[in-house]
Tab-separated table of N, CA and C in Angstrom:
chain	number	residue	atom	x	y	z
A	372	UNK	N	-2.772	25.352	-10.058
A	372	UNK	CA	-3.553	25.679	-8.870
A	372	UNK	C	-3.745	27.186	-8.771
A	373	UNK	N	-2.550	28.052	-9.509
A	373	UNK	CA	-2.547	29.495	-8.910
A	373	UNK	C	-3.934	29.618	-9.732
A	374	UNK	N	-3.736	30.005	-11.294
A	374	UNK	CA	-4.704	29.961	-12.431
A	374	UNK	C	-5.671	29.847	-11.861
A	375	UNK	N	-6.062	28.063	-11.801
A	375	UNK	CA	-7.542	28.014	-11.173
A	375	UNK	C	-8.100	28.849	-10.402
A	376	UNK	N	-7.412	29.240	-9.110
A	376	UNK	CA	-7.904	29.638	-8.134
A	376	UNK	C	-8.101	31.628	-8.537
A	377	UNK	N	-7.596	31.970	-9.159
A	377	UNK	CA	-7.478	33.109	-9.698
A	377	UNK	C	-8.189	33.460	-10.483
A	378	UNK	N	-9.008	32.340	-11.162
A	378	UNK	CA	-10.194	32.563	-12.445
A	378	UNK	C	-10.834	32.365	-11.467
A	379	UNK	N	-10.985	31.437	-10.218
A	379	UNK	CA	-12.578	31.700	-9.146
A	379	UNK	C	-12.866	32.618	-8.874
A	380	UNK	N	-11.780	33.327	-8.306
A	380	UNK	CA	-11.810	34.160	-7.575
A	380	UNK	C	-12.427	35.517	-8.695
A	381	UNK	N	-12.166	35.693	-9.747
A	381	UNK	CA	-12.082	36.472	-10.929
A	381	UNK	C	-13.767	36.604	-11.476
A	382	UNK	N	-13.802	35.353	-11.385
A	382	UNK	CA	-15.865	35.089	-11.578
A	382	UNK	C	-16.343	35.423	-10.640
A	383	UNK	N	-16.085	35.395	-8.934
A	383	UNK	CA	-16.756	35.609	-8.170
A	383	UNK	C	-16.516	36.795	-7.012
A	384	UNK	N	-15.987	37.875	-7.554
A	384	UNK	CA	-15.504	38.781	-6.855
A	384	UNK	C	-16.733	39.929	-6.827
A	385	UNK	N	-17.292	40.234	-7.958
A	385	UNK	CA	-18.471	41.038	-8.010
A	385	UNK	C	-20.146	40.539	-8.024
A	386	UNK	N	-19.856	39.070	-7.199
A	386	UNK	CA	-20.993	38.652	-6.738
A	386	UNK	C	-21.835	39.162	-5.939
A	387	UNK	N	-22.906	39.452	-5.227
A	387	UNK	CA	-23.743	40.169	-4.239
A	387	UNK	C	-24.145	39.125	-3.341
A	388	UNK	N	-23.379	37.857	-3.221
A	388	UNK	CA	-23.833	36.666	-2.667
A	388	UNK	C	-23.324	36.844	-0.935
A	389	UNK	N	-24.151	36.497	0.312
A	389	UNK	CA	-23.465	36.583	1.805
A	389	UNK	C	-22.109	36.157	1.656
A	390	UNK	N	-21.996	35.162	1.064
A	390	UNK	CA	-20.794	33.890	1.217
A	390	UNK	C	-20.641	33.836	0.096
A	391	UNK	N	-19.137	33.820	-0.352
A	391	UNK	CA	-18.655	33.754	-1.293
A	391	UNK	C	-17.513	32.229	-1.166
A	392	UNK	N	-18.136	31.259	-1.805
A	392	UNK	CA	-17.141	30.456	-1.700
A	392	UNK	C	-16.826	29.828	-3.053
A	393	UNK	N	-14.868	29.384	-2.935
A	393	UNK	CA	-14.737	28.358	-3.820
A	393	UNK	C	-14.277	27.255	-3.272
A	394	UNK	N	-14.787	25.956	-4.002
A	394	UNK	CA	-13.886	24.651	-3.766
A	394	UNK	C	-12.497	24.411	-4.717
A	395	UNK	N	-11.599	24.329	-4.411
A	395	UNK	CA	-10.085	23.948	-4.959
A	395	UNK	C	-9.786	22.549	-4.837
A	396	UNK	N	-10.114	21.727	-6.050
A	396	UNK	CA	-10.275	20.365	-6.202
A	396	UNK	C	-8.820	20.084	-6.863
A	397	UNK	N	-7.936	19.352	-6.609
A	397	UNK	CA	-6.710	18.665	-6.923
A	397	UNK	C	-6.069	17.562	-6.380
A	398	UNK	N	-5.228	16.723	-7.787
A	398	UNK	CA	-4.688	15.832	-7.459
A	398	UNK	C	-3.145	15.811	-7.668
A	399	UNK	N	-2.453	17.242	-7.488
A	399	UNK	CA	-1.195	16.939	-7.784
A	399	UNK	C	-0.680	18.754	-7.028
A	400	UNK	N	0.419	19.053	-7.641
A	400	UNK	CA	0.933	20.254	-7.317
A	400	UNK	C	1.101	21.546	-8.292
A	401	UNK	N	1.304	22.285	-7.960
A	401	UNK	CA	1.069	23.942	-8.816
A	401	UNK	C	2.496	23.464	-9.762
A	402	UNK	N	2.088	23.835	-10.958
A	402	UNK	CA	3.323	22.572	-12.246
A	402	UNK	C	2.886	23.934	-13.219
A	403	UNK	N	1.632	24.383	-13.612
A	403	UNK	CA	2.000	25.288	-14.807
A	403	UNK	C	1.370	26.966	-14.040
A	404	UNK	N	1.179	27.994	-15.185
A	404	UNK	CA	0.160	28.919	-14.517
A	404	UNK	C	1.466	29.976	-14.616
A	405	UNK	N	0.208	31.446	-14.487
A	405	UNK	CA	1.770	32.227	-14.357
A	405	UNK	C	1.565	33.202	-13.020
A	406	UNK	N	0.177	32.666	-12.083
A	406	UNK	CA	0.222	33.634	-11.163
A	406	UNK	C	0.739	32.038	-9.720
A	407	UNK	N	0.923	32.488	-9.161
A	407	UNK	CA	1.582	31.864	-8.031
A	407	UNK	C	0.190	31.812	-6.898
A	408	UNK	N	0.148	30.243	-6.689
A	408	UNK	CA	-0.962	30.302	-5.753
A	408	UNK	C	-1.367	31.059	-4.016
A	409	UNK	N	-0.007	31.432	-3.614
A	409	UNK	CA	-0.437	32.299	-2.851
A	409	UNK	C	-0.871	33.644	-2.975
A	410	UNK	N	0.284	34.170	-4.234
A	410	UNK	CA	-0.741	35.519	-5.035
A	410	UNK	C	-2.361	35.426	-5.280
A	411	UNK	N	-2.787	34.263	-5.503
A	411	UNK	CA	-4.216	34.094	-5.791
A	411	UNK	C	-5.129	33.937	-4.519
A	412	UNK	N	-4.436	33.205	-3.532
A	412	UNK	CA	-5.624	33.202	-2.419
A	412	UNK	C	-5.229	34.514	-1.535
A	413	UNK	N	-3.942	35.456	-2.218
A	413	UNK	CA	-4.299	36.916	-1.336
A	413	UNK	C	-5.531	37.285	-1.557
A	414	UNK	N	-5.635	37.263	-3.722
A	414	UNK	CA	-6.881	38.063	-3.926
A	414	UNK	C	-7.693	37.238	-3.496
A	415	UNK	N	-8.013	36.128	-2.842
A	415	UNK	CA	-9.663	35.598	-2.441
A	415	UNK	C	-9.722	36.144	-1.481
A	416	UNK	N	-8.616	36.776	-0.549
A	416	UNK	CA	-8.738	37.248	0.535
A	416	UNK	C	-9.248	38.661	0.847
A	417	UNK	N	-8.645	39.245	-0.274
A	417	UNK	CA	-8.914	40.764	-0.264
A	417	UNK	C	-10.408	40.796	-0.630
A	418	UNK	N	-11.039	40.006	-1.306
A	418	UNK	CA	-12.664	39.778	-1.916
A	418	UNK	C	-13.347	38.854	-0.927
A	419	UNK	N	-12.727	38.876	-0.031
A	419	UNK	CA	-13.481	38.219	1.273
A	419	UNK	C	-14.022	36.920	0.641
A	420	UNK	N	-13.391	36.015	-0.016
A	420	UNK	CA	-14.174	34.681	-0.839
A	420	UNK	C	-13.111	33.426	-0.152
A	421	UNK	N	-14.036	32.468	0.727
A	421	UNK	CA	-13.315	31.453	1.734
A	421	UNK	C	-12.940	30.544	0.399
A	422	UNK	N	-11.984	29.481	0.470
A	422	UNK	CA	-11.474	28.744	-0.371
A	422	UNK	C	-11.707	27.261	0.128
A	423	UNK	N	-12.372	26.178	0.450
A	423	UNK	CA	-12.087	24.894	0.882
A	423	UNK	C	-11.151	24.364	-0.032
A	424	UNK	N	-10.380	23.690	0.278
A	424	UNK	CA	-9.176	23.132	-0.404
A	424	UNK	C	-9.253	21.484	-0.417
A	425	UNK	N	-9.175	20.908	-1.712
A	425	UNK	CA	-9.452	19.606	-1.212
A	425	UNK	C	-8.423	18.561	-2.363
A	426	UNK	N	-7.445	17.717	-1.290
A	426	UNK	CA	-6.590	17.134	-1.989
A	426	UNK	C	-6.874	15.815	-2.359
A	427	UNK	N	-7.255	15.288	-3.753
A	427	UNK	CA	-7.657	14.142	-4.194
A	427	UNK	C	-6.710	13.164	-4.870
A	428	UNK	N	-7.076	11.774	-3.851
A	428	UNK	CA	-5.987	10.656	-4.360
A	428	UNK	C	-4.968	10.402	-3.831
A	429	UNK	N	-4.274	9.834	-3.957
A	429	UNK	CA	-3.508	9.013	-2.987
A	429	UNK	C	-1.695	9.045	-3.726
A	430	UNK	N	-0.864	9.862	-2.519
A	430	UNK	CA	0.554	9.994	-2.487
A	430	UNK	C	0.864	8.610	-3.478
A	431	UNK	N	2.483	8.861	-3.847
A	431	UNK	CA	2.846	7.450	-4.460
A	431	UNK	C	2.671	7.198	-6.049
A	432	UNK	N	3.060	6.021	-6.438
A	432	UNK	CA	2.905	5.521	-8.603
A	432	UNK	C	1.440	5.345	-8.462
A	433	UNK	N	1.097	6.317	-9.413
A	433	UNK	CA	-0.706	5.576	-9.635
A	433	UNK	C	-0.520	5.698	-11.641
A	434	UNK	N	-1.581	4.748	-12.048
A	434	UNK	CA	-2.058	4.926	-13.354
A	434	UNK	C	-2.073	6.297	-14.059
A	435	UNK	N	-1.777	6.730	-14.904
A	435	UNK	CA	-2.048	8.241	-15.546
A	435	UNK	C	-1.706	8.183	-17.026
A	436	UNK	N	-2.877	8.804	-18.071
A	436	UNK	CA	-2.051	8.391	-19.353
A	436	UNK	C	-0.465	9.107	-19.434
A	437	UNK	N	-0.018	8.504	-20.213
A	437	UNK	CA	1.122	9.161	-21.007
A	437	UNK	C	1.811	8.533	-22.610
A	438	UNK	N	0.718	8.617	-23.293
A	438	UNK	CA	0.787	8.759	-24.165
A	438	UNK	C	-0.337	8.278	-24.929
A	439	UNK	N	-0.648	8.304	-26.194
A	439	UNK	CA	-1.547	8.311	-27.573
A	439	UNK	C	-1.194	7.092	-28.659
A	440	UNK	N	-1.748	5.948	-28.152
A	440	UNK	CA	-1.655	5.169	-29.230
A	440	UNK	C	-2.357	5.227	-30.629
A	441	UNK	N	-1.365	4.592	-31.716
A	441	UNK	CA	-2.110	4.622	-33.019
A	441	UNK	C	-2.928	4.638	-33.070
A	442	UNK	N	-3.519	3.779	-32.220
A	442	UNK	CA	-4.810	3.307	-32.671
A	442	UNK	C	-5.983	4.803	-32.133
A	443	UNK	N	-5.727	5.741	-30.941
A	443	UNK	CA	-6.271	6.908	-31.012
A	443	UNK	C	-6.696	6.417	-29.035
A	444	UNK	N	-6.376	5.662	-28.438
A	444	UNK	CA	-6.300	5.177	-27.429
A	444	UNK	C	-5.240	5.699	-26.310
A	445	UNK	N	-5.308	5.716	-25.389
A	445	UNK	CA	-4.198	6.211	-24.143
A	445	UNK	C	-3.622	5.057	-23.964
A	446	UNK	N	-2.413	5.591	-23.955
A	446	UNK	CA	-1.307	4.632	-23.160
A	446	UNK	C	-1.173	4.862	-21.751
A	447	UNK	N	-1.663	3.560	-20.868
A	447	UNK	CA	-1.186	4.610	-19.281
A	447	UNK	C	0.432	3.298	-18.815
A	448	UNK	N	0.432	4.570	-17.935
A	448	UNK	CA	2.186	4.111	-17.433
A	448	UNK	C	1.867	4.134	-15.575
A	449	UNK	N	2.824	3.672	-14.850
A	449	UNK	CA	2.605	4.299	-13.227
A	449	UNK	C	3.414	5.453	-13.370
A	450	UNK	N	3.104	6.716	-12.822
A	450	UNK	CA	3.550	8.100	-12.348
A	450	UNK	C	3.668	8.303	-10.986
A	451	UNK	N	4.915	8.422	-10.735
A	451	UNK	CA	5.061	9.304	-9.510
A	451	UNK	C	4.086	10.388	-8.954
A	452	UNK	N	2.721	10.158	-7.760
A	452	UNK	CA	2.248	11.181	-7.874
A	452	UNK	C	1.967	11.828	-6.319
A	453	UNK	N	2.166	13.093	-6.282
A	453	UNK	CA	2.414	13.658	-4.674
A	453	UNK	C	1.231	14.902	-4.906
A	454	UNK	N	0.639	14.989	-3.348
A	454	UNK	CA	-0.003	16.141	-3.431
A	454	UNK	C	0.333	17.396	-2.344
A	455	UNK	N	0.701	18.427	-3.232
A	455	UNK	CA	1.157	19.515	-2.118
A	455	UNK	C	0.028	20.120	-0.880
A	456	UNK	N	0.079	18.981	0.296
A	456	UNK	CA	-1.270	19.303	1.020
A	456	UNK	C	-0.265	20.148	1.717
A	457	UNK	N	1.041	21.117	1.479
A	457	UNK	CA	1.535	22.141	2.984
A	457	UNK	C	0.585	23.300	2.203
A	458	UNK	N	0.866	23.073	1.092
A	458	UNK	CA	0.012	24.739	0.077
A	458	UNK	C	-1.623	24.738	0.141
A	459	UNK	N	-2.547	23.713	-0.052
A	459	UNK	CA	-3.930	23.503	0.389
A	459	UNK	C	-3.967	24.055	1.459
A	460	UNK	N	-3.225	23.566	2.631
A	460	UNK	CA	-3.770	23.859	3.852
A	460	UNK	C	-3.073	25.689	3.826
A	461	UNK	N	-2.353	25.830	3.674
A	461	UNK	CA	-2.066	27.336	3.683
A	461	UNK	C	-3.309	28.400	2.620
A	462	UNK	N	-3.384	28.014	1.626
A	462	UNK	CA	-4.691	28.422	1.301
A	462	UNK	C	-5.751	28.437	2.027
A	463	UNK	N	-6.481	27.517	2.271
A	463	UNK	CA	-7.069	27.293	3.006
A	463	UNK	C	-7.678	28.168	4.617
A	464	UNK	N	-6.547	28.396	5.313
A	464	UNK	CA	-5.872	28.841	6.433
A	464	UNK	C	-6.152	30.345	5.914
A	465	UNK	N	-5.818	31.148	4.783
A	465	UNK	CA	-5.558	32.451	4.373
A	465	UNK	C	-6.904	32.458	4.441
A	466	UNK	N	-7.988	31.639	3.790
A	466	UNK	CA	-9.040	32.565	3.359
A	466	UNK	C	-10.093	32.275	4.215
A	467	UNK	N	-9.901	31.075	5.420
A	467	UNK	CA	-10.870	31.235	6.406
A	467	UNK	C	-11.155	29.677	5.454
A	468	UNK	N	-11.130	28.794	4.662
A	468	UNK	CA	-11.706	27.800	4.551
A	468	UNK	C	-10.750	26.782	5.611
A	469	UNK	N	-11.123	25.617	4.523
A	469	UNK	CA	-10.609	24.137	5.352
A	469	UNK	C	-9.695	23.001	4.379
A	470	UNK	N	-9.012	22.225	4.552
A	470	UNK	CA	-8.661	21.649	3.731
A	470	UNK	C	-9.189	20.227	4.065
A	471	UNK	N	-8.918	19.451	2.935
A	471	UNK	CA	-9.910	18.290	3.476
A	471	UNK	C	-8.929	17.385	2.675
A	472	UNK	N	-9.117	16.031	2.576
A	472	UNK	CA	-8.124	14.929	1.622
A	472	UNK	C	-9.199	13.775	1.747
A	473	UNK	N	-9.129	13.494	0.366
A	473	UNK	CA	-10.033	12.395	-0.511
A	473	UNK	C	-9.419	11.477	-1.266
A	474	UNK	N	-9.579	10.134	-0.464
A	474	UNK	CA	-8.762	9.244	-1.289
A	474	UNK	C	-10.008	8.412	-1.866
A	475	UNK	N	-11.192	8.706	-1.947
A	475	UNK	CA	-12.089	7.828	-2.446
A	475	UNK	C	-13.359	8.390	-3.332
A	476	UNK	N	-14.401	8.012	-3.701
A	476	UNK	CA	-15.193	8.747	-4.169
A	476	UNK	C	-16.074	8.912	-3.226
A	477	UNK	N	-16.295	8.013	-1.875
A	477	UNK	CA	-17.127	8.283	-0.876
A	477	UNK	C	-17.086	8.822	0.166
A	478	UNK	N	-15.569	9.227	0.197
A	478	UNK	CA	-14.843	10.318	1.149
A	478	UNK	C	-14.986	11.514	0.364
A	479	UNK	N	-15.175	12.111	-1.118
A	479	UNK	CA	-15.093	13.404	-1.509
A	479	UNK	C	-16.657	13.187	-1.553
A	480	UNK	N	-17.495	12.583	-1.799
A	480	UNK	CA	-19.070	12.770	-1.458
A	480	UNK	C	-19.166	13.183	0.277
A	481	UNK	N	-18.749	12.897	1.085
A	481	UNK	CA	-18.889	13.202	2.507
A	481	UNK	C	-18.287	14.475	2.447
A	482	UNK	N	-17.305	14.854	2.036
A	482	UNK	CA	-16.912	16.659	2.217
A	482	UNK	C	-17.565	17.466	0.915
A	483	UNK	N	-17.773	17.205	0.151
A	483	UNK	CA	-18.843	17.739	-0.394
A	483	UNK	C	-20.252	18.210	0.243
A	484	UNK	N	-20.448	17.169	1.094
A	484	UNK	CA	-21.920	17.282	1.669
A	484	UNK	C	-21.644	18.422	3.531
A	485	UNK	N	-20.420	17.893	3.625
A	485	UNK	CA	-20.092	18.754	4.882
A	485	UNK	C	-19.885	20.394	4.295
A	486	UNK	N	-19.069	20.567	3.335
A	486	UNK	CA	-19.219	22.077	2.631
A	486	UNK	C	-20.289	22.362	2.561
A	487	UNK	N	-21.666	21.707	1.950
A	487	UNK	CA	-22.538	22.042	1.756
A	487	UNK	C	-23.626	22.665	3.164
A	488	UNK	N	-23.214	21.881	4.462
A	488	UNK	CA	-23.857	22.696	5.586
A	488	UNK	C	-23.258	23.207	6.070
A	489	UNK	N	-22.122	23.621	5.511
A	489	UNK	CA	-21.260	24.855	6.799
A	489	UNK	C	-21.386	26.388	5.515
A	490	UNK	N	-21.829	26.506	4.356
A	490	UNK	CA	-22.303	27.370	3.373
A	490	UNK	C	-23.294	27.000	2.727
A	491	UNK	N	-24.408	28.056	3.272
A	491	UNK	CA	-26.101	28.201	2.164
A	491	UNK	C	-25.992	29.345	2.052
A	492	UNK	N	-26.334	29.506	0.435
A	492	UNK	CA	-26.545	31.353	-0.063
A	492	UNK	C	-27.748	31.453	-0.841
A	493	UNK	N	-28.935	31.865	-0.542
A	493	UNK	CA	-29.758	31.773	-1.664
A	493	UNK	C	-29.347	32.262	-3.085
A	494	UNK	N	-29.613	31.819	-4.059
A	494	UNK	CA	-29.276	32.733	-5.489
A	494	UNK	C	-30.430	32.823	-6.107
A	495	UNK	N	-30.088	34.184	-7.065
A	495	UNK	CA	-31.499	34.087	-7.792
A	495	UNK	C	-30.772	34.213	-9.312
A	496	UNK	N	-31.495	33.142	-10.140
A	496	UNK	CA	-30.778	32.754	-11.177
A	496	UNK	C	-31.844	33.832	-12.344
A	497	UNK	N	-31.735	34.513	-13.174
A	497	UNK	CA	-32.214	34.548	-14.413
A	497	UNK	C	-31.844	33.847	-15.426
A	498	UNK	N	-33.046	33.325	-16.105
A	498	UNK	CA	-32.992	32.789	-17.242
A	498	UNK	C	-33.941	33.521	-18.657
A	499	UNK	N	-33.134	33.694	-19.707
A	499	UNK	CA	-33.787	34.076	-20.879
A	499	UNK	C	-33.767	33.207	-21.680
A	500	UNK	N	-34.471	33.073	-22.606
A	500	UNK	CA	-35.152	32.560	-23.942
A	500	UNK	C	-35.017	33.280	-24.933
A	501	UNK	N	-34.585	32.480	-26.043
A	501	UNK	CA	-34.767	33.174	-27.128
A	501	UNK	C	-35.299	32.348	-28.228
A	502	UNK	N	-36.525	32.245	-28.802
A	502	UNK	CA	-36.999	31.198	-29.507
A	502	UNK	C	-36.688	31.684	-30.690
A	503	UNK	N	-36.334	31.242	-31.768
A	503	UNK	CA	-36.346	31.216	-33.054
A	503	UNK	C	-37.431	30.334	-33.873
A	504	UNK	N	-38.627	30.860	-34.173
A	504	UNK	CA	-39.286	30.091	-35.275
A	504	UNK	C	-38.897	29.887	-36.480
A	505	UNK	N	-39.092	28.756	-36.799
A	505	UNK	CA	-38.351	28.099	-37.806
A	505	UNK	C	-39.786	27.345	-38.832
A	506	UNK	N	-41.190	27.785	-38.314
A	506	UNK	CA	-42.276	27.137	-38.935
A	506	UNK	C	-42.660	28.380	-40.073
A	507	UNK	N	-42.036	29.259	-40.093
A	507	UNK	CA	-43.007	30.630	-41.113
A	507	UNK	C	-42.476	29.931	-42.780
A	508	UNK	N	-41.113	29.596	-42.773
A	508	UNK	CA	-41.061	29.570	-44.619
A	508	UNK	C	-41.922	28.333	-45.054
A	509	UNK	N	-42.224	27.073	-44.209
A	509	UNK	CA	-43.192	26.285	-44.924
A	509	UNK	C	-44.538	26.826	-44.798
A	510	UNK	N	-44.657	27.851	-43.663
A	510	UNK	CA	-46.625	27.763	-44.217
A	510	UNK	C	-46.576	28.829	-45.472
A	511	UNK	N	-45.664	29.816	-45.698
A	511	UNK	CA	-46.032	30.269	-46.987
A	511	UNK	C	-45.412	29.378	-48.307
A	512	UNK	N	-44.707	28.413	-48.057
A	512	UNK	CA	-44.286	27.640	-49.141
A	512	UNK	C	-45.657	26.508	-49.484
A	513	UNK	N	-46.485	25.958	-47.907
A	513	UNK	CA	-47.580	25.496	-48.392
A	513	UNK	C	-48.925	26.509	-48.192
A	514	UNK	N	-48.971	27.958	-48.682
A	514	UNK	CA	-49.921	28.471	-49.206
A	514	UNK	C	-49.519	28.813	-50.421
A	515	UNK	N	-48.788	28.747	-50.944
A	515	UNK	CA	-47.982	29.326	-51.943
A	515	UNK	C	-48.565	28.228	-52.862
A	516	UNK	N	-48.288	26.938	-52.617
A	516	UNK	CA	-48.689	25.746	-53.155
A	516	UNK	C	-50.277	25.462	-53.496
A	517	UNK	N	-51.108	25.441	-52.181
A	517	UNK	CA	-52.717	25.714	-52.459
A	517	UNK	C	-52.784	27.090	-53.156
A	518	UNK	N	-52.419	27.898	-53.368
A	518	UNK	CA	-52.514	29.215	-54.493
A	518	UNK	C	-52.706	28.629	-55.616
A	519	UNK	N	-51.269	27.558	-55.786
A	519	UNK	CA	-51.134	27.138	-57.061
A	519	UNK	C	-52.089	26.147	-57.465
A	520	UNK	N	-52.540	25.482	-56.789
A	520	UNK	CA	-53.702	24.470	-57.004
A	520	UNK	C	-54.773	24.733	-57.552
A	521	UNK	N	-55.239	25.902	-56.701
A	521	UNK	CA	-56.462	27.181	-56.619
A	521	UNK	C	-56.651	27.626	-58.344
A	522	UNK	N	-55.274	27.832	-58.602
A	522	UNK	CA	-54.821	28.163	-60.233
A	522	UNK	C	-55.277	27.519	-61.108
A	523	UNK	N	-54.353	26.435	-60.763
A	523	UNK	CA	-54.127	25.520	-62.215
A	523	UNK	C	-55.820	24.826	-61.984
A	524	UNK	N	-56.617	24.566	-61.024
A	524	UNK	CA	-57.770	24.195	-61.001
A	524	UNK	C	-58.627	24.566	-61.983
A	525	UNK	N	-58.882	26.057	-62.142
A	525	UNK	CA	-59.464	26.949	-62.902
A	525	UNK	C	-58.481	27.798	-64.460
A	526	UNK	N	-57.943	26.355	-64.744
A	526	UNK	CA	-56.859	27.211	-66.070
A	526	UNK	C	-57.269	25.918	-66.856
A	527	UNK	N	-56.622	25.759	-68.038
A	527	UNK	CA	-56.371	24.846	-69.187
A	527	UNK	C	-56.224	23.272	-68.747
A	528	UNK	N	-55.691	23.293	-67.580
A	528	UNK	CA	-54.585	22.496	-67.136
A	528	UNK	C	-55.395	21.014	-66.105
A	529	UNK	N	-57.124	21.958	-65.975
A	529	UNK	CA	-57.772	21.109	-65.251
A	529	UNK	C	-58.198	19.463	-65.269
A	530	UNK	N	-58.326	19.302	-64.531
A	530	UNK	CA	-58.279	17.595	-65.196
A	530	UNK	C	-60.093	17.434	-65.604
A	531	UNK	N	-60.466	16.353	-66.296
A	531	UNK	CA	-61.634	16.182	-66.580
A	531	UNK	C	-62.071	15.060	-66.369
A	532	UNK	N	-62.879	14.482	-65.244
A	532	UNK	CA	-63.273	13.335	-64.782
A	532	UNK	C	-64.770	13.029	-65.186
C-alpha cells in the first residue's frame, strides 16, 4: 500500500492539474514495500493530491491461488483474508479524500461513479506519431525489376513469337 501510494503520488506531483487525485484500490493490508503508508500519504499531502481509499472484498477465508500446478494451472486454497480499513480511512482522512468499501462489482461501479462527480479536471493529452514507412525497399526492388525487363527485352535473351 505504502509503494503504491508513493509511485501515485511520484507520477502526479508535477502535474498542473486543479485536482490532483488518486484512487487506492485494495484487498488486503500493507505486507511488502519499504516506505510505510503513512510516510506516503504525508507526501500526498505535502503535494496537495486527495487520496480516495477503497477497501475491496470481503473480511474472512476467501479463494486465492497458492500455488502452480504441473500442469501450469493455479492451485487455489481458502486464505485468511482481512482488510486494514483503520489505515484507508486514516489515509484517506490525511489527504482530504474518503474511504469507501466494496464487496461487489456493483458497489465499486457506484463509488467509482460517485468519485467521478465529486472530481472533474480537464486534461489536455498530447499525442505523437511516428510513422515508419516500410513501402520504399519494394518499389525500388519492383523498379529495379521492370529495369530488368526493360533489359533483357532489348538483349539476346528476347523471346521470339
Amino acid at each position: 500500500i505504502g509503494m503504491g501510494l508513493a509511485t501515485a503520488v511520484n507520477r502526479l506531483k508535477d502535474s498542473k492539474a486543479k485536482s490532483k487525485v488518486i484512487i487506492l484500490l485494495t484487498d488486503g493490508v500493507n505486507n511488502a514495500g519499504f516506505i510505510d503508508p503513512i510516510t506516503a500519504s504525508e507526501l500526498a499531502v505535502e503535494y496537495g493530491i486527495k487520496t480516495y481509499t477503497i477497501g475491496l472484498g470481503t473480511n474472512g477465508m476467501a479463494l486465492s491461488p497458492v500455488g502452480i500446478l504441473p500442469n501450469g494451472s493455479f492451485q487455489y486454497g481458502r486464505i485468511q483474508v482481512e482488510i486494514d480499513e483503520d489505515l484507508l480511512k486514516e489515509i484517506a482522512q490525511a489527504t482530504g479524500g474518503e474511504y469507501f468499501r466494496a464487496t461487489n462489482n456493483k458497489k465499486l461501479e457506484d463509488i467509482y461513479n460517485e468519485i467521478n462527480k465529486l472530481e472533474k479536471t480537464e486534461i489536455e493529452e498530447f499525442k505523437f506519431y511516428n510513422y515508419d514507412e516500410k513501402y520504399r525497399p519494394l518499389v525500388l526492388l519492383a523498379g529495379a525489376l521492370l529495369l530488368l525487363e526493360v533489359l533483357l527485352r532489348f538483349s539476346i535473351f528476347r523471346s521470339f513469337v
